[in-house]
mmCIF file of C-alpha atoms in Angstrom:
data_model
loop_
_atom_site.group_PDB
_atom_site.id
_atom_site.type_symbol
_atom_site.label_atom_id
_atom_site.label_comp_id
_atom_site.label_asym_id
_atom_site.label_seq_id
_atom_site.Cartn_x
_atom_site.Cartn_y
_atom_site.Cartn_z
ATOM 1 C CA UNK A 34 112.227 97.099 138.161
ATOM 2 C CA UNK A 35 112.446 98.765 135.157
ATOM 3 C CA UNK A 36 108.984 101.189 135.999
ATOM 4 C CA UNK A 37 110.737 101.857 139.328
ATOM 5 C CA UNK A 38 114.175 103.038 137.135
ATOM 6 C CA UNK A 39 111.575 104.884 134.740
ATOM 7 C CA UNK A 40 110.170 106.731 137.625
ATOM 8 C CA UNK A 41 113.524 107.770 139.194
ATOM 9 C CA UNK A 42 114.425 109.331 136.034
ATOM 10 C CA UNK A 43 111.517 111.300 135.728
ATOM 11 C CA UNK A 44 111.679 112.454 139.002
ATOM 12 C CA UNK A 45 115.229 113.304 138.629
ATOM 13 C CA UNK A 46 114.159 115.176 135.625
ATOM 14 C CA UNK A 47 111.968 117.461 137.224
ATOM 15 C CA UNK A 48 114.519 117.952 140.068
ATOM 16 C CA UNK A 49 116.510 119.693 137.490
ATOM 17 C CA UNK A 50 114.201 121.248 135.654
ATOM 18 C CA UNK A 51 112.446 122.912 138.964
ATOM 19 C CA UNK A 52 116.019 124.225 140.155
ATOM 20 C CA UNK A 53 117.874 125.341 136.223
ATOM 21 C CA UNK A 54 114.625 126.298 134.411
ATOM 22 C CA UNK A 55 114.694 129.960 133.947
ATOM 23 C CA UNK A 56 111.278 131.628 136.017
ATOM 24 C CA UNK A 57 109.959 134.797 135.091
ATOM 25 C CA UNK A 58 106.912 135.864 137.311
ATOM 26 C CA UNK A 59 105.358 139.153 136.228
ATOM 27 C CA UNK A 60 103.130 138.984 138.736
ATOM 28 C CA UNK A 61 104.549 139.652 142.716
ATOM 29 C CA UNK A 62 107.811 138.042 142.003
ATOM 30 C CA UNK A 63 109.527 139.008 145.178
ATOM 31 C CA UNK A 64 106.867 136.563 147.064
ATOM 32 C CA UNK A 65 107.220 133.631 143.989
ATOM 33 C CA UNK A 66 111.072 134.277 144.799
ATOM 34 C CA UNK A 67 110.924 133.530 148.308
ATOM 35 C CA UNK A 68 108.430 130.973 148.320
ATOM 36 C CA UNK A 69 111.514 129.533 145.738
ATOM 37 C CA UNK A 70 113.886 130.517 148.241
ATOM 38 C CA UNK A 71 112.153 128.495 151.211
ATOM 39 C CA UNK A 72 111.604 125.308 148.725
ATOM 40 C CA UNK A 73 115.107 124.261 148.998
ATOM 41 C CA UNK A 74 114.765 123.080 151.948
ATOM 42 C CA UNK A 75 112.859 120.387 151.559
ATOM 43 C CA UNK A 76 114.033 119.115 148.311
ATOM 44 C CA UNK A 77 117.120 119.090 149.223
ATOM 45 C CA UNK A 78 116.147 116.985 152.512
ATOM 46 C CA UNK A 79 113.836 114.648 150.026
ATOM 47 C CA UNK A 80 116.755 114.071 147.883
ATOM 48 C CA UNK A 81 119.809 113.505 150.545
ATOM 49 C CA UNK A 82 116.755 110.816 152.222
ATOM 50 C CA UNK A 83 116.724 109.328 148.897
ATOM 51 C CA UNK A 84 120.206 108.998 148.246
ATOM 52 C CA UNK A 85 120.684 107.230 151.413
ATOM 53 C CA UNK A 86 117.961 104.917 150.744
ATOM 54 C CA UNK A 87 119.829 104.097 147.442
ATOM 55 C CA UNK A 88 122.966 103.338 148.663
ATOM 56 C CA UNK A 89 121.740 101.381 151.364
ATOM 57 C CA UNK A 90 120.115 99.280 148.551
ATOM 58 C CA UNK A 91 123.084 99.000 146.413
ATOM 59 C CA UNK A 92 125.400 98.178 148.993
ATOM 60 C CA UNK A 93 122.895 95.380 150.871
ATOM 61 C CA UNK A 94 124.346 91.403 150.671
ATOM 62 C CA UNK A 95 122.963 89.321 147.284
ATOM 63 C CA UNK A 96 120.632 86.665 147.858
ATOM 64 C CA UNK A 97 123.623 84.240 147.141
ATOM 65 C CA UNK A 98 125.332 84.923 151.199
ATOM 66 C CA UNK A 99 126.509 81.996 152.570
ATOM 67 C CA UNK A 100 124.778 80.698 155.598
ATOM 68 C CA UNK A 101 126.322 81.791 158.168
ATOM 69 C CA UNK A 102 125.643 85.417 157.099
ATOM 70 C CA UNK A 103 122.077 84.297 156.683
ATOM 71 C CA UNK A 104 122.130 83.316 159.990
ATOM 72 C CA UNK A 105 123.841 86.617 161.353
ATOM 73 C CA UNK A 106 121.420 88.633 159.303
ATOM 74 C CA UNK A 107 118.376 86.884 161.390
ATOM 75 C CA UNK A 108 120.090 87.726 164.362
ATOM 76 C CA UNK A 109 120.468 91.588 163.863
ATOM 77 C CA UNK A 110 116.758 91.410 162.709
ATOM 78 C CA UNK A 111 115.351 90.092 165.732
ATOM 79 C CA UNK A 112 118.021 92.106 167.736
ATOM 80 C CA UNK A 113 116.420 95.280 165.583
ATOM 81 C CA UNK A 114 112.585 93.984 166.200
ATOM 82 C CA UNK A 115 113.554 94.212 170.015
ATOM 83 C CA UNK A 116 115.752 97.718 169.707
ATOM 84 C CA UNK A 117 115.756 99.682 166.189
ATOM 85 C CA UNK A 118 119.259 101.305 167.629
ATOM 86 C CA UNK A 119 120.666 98.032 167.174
ATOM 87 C CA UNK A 120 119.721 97.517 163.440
ATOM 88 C CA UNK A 121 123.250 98.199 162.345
ATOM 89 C CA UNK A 122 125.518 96.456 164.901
ATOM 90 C CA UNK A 123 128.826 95.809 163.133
ATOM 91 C CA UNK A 124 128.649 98.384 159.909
ATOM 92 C CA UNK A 125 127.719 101.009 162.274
ATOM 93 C CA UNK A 126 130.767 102.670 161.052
ATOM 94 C CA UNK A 127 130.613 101.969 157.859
ATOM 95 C CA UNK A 128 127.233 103.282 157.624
ATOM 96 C CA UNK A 129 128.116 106.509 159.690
ATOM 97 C CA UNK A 130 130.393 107.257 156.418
ATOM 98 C CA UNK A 131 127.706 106.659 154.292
ATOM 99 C CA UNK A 132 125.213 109.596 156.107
ATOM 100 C CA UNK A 133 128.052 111.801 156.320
ATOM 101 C CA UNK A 134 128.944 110.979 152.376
ATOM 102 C CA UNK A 135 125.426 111.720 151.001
ATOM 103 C CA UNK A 136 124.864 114.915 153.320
ATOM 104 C CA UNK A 137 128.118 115.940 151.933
ATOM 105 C CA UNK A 138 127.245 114.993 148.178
ATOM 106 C CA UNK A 139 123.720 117.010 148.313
ATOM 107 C CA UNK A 140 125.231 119.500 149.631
ATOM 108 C CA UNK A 141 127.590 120.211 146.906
ATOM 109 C CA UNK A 142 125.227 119.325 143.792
ATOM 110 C CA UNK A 143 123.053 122.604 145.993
ATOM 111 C CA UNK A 144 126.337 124.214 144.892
ATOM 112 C CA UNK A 145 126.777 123.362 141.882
ATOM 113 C CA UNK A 146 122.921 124.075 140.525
ATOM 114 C CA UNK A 147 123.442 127.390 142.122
ATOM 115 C CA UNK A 148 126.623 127.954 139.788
ATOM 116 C CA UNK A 149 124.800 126.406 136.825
ATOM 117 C CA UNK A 150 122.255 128.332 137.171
ATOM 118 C CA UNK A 151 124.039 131.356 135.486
ATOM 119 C CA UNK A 152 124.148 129.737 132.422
ATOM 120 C CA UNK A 153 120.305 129.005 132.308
ATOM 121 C CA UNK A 154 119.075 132.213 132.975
ATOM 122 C CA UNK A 155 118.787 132.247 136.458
ATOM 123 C CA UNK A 156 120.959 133.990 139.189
ATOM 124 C CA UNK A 157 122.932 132.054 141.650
ATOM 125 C CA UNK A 158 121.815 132.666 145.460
ATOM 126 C CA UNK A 159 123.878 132.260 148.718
ATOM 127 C CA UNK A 160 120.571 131.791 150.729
ATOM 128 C CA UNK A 161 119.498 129.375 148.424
ATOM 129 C CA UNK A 162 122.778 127.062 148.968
ATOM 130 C CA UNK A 163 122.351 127.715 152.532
ATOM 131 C CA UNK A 164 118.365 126.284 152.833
ATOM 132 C CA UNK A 165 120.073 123.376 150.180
ATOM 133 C CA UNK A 166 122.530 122.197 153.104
ATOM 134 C CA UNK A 167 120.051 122.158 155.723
ATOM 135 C CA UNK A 168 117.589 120.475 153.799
ATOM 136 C CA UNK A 169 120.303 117.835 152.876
ATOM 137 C CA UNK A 170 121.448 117.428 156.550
ATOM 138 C CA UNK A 171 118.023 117.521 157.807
ATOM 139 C CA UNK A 172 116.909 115.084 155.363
ATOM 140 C CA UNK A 173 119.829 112.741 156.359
ATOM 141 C CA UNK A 174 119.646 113.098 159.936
ATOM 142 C CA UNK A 175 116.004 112.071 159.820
ATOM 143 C CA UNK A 176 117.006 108.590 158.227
ATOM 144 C CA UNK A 177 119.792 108.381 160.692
ATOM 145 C CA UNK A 178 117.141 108.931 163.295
ATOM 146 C CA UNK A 179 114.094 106.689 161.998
ATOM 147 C CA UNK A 180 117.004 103.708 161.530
ATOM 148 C CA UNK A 181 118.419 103.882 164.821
ATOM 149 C CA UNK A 182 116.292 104.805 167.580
ATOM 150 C CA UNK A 183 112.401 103.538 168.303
ATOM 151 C CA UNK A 184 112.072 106.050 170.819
ATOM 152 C CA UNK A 185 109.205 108.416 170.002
ATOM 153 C CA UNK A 186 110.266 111.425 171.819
ATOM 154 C CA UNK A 187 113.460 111.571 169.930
ATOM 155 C CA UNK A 188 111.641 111.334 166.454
ATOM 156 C CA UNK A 189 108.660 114.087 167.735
ATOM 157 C CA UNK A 190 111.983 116.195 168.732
ATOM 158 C CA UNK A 191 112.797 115.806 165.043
ATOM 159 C CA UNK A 192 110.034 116.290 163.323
ATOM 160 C CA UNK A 193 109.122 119.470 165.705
ATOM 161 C CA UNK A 194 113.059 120.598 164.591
ATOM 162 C CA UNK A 195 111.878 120.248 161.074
ATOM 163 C CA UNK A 196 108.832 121.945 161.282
ATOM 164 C CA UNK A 197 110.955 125.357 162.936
ATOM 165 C CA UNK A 198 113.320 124.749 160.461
ATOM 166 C CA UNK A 199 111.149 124.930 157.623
ATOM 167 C CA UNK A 200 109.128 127.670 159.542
ATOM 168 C CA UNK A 201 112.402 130.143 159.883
ATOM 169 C CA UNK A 202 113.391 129.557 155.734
ATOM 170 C CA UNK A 203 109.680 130.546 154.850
ATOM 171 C CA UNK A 204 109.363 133.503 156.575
ATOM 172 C CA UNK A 205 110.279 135.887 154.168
ATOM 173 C CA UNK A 206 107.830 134.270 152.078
ATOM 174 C CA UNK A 207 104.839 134.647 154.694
ATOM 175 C CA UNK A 208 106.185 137.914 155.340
ATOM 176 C CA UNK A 209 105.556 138.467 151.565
ATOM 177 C CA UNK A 210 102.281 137.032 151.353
ATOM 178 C CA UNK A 211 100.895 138.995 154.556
ATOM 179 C CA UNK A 212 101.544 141.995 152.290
ATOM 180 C CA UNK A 213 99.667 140.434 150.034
ATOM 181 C CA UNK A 214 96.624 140.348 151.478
ATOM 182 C CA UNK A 215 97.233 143.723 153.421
ATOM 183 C CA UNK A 216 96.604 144.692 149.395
ATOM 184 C CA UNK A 217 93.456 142.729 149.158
ATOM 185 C CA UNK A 218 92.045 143.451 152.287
ATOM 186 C CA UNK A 219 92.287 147.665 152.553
ATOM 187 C CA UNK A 220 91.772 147.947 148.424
ATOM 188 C CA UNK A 221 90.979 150.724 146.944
ATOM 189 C CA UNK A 222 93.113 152.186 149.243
ATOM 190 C CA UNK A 223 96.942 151.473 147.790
ATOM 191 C CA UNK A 224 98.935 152.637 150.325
ATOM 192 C CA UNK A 225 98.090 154.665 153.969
ATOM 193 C CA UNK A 226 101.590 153.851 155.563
ATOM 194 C CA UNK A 227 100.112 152.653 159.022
ATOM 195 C CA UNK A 228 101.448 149.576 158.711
ATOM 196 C CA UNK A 229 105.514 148.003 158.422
ATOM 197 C CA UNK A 230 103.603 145.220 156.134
ATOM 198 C CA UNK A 231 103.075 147.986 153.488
ATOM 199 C CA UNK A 232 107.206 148.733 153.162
ATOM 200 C CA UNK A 233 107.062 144.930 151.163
ATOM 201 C CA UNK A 234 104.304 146.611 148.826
ATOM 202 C CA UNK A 235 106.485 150.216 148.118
ATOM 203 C CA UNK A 236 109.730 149.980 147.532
ATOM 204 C CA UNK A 237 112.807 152.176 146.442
ATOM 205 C CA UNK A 238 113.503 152.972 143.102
ATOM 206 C CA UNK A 239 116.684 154.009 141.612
ATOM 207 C CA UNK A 240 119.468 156.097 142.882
ATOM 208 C CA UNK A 241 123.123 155.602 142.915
ATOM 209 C CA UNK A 242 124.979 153.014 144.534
ATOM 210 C CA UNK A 243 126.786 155.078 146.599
ATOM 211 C CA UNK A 244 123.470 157.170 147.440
ATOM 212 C CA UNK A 245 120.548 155.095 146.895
ATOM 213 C CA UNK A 246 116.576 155.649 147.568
ATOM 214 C CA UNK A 247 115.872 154.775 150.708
ATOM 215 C CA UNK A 248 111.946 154.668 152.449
ATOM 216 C CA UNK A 249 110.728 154.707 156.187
ATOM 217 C CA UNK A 250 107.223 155.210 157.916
ATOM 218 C CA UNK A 251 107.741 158.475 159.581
ATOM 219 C CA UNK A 252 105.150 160.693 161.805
ATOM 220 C CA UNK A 253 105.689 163.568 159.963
ATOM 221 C CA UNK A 254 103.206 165.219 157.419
ATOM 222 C CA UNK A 255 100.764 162.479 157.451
ATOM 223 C CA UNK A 256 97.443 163.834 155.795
ATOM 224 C CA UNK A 257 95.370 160.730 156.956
ATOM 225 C CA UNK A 258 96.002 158.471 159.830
ATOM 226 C CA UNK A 259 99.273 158.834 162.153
ATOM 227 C CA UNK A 260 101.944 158.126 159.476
ATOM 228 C CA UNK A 261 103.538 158.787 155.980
ATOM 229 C CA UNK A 262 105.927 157.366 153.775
ATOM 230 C CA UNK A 263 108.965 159.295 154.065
ATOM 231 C CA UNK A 264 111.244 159.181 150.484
ATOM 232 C CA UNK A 265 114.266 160.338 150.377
ATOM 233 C CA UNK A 266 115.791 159.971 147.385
ATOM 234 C CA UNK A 267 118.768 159.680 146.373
ATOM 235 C CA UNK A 268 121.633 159.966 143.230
ATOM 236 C CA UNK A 269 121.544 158.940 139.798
ATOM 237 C CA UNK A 270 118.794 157.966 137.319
ATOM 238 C CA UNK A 271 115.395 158.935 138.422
ATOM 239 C CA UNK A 272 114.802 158.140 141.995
ATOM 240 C CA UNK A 273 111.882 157.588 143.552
ATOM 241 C CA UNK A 274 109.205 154.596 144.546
ATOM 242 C CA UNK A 275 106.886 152.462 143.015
ATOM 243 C CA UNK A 276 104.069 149.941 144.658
ATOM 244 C CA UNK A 277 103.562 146.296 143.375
ATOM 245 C CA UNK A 278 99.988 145.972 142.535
ATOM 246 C CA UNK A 279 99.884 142.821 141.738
ATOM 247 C CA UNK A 280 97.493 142.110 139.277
ATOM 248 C CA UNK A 281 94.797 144.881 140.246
ATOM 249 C CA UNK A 282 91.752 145.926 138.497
ATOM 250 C CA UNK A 283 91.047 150.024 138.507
ATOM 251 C CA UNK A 284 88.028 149.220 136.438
ATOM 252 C CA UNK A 285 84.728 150.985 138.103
ATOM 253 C CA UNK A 286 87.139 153.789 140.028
ATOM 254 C CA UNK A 287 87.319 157.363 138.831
ATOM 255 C CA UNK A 288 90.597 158.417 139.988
ATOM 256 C CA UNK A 289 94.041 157.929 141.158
ATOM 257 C CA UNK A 290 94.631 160.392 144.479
ATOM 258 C CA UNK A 291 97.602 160.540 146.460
ATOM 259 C CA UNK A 292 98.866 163.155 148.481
ATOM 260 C CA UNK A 293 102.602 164.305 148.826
ATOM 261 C CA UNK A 294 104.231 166.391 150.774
ATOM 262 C CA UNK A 295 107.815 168.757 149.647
ATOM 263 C CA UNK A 296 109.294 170.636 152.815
ATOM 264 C CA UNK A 297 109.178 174.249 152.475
ATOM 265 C CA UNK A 298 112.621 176.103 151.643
ATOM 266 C CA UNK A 299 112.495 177.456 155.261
ATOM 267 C CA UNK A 300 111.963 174.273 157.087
ATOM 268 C CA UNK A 301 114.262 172.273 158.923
ATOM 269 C CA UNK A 302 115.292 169.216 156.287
ATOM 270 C CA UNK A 303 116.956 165.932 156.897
ATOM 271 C CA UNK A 304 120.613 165.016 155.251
ATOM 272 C CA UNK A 305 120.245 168.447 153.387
ATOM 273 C CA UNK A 306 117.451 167.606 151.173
ATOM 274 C CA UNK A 307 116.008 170.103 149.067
ATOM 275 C CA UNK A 308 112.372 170.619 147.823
ATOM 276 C CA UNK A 309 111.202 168.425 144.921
ATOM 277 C CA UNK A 310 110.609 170.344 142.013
ATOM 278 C CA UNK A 311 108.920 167.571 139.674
ATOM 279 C CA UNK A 312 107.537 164.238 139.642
ATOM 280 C CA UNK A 313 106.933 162.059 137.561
ATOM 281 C CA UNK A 314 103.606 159.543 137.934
ATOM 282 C CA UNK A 315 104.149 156.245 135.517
ATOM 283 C CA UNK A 316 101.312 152.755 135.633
ATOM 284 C CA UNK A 317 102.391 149.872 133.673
ATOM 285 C CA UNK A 318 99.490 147.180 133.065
ATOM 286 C CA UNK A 319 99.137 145.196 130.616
ATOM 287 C CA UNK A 320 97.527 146.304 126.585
ATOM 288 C CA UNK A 321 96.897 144.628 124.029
ATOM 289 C CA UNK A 322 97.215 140.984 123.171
ATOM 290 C CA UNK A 323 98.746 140.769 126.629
ATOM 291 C CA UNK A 324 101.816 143.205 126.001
ATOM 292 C CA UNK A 325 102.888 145.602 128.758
ATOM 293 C CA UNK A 326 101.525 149.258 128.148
ATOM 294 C CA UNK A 327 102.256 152.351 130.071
ATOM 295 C CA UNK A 328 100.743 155.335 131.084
ATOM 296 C CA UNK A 329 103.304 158.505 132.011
ATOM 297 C CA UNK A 330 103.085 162.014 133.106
ATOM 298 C CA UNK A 331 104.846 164.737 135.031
ATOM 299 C CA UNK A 332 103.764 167.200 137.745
ATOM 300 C CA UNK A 333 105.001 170.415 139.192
ATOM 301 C CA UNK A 334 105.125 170.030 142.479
ATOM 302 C CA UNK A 335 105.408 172.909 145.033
ATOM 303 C CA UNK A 336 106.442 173.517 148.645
ATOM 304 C CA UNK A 337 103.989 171.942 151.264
ATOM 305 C CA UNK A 338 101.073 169.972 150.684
ATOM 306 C CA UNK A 339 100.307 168.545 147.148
ATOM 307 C CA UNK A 340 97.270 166.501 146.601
ATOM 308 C CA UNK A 341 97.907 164.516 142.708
ATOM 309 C CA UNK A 342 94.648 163.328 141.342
ATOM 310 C CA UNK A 343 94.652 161.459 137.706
ATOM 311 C CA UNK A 344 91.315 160.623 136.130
ATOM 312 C CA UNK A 345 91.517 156.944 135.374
ATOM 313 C CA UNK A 346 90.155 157.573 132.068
ATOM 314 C CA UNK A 347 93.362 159.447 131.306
ATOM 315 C CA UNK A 348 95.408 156.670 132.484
ATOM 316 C CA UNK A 349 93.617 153.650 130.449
ATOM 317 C CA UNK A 350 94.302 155.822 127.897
ATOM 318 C CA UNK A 351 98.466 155.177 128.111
ATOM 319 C CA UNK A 352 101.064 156.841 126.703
ATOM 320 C CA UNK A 353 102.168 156.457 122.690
ATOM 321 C CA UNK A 354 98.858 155.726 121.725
ATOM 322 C CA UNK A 355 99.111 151.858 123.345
ATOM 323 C CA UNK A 356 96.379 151.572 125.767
ATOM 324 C CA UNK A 357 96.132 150.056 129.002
ATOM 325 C CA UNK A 358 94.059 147.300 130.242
ATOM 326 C CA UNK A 359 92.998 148.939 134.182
ATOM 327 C CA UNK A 360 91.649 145.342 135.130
ATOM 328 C CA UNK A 361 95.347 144.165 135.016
ATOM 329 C CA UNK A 362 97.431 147.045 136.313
ATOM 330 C CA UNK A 363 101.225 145.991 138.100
ATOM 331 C CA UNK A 364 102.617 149.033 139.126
ATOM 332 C CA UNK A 365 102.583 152.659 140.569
ATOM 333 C CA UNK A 366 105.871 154.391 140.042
ATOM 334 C CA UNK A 367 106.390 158.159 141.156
ATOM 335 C CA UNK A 368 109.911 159.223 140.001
ATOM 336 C CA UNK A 369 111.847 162.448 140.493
ATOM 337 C CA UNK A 370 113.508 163.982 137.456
ATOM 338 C CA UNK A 371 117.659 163.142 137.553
ATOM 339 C CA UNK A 372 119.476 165.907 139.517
ATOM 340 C CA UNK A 373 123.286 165.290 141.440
ATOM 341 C CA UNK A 374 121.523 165.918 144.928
ATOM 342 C CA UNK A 375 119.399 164.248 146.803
ATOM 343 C CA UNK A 376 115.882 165.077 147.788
ATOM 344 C CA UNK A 377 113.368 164.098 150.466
ATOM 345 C CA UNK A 378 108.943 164.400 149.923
ATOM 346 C CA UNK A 379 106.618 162.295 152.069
ATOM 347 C CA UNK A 380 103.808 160.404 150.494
ATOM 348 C CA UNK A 381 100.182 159.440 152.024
ATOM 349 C CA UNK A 382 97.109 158.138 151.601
ATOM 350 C CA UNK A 383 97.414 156.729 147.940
ATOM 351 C CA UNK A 384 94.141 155.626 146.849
ATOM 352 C CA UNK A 385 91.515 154.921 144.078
ATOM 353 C CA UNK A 386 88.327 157.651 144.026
ATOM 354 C CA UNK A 387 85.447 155.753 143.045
ATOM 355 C CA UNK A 388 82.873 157.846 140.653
ATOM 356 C CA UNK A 389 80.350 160.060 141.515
#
């Protein structure tokens, strides 16, 4: 009895460390954060199926029943050995409450670790209280269903619903990880823009609220392939877009290419955009003894066609004299200098030149 207690407690203890310990993932958070995201789910279905076990335990007759319970209890158990639906016979009710009590009661501790969590570190998330209810209901009804029926259609219809369920929470985290290896699988190259999968990989950067960076795959001006990346950036403190590398070595390359195009002053240009007039190229990896380093340099750029090449040698260099470790680089930023307007440049084929 008391390992069983001991083991509870432990386990309860890691319930609450997994959901209030603060997580910092330098490495592809957005796919650590929805993996996080689609884990709810099922702990909150594995502890609502616990809590009803518990309470059916703490609420069964002692051992000192008088006989004729005794003798009702061996009735319902041969009555349930014949027909699991008729296990619960006269506390049907009763034990109706009970589901409904401990969906209910997971359901609001998913609440309140979501509020909690803003005093450990960690940022409360509507989607995750969401994924918490289902798991808890989920996790309920499947007790409900393995203690009243035998039939084994109804529990494959259950266990299918589970499996869709879990399925629909996870997919922004398989979503994620297809991006993932779309970076594996074309590297050196960084970023062609043939693919939606690569708009998980670049992202906006900055901008205002009221005018923020926004991206899109566009036909236009692509210098390899059918498409670009079209940025158009927008308000506020330098705009722009930057690529999650992950943890990517450079080592063994001899350049960083990418090509960008600024519309000419006479072309036709979307939401008034004008031509860029600088840009700033920035790689963070990590230095020495592990701590981030950064490497940091602006370019004229002029109407039409601009191909950017920096010699990686240059870039392992850094900036400030801290240099930068190329077998762990985590980002590619290219930001625009702050101006109250926004401005528009496609970007293509972004890609590591190996040596000669």
């Amino acid at each position: 009895m008391h390992r069983r207690v001991f083991l509870q407690l432990v386990a309860g203890g890691v319930f609450l460390v997994a959901c209030l310990w603060p997580v910092r993932f330098r490495t592809d958070p957005q796919f650590w954060f929805r993996a996080m995201d689609a884990a709810h789910l099922p702990l909150f279905a594995a502890l609502a199926a616990w809590l009803v076990c518990r309470l059916r335990t703490w609420s069964a007759t002692p051992s000192g029943a008088t006989q004729e319970t005794s003798l009702g209890s061996v009735e319902t158990d041969r009555r349930a050995s014949e027909d699991p639906g008729a296990a619960l016979p006269r506390g049907e009710g009763s034990t109706v409450r009970r589901w409904l009590a401990v969906a209910a009661l997971a359901s609001l501790c998913a609440g309140a670790i979501e509020c909690l969590q803003a005093f450990t570190g960690r940022s409360a998330n509507w989607g995750d209280f969401v994924n918490g209810v289902w798991g808890a209901v989920l996790g309920v009804s499947g007790v409900a269903i393995w203690e009243t029926t035998g039939r084994h259609w109804v529990r494959v219809g259950y266990a299918a619903l589970v499996v869709l369920a879990f399925g629909i929470v996870s997919w922004p985290a398989l979503a994620e990880a297809r991006s993932l290896r779309w970076r594996t699988t074309h590297f050196p190259v960084l970023g062609d823009f043939e693919s939606a999968v690569e708009l998980r990989l670049w992202r906006p950067q900055g901008g205002a609220r009221t005018a923020p960076t926004r991206i899109r795959l566009t036909d236009e001006w692509a210098s390899h392939g059918k498409r670009s990346l079209r940025v158009e950036a927008g308000e506020g403190n330098r705009p722009g877009v930057s690529f999650s590398a992950g943890r990517q070595d450079w080592r063994g390359y001899e350049a960083l290419v990418a090509d960008l195009f600024c519309p000419e002053a006479g072309q036709p240009r979307s939401q008034g955009a004008r031509p860029v007039s600088e840009l700033v190229l920035r790689v963070d990896a990590e230095g020495e003894a592990g701590q981030s380093a950064r490497f940091q340099r602006g370019f004229a750029i002029a109407s039409g066609l601009n191909t950017l090449r920096v010699p990686l040698e240059e870039i392992a260099a850094g900036t400030g004299g801290v240099p930068l470790d190329l077998s762990a680089v985590r980002h590619l930023v290219l930001l625009l200098n702050a101006e109250p307007q926004s401005r528009t440049f496609t970007l293509d084929s972004v890609r590591l030149e190996p040596g000669g």
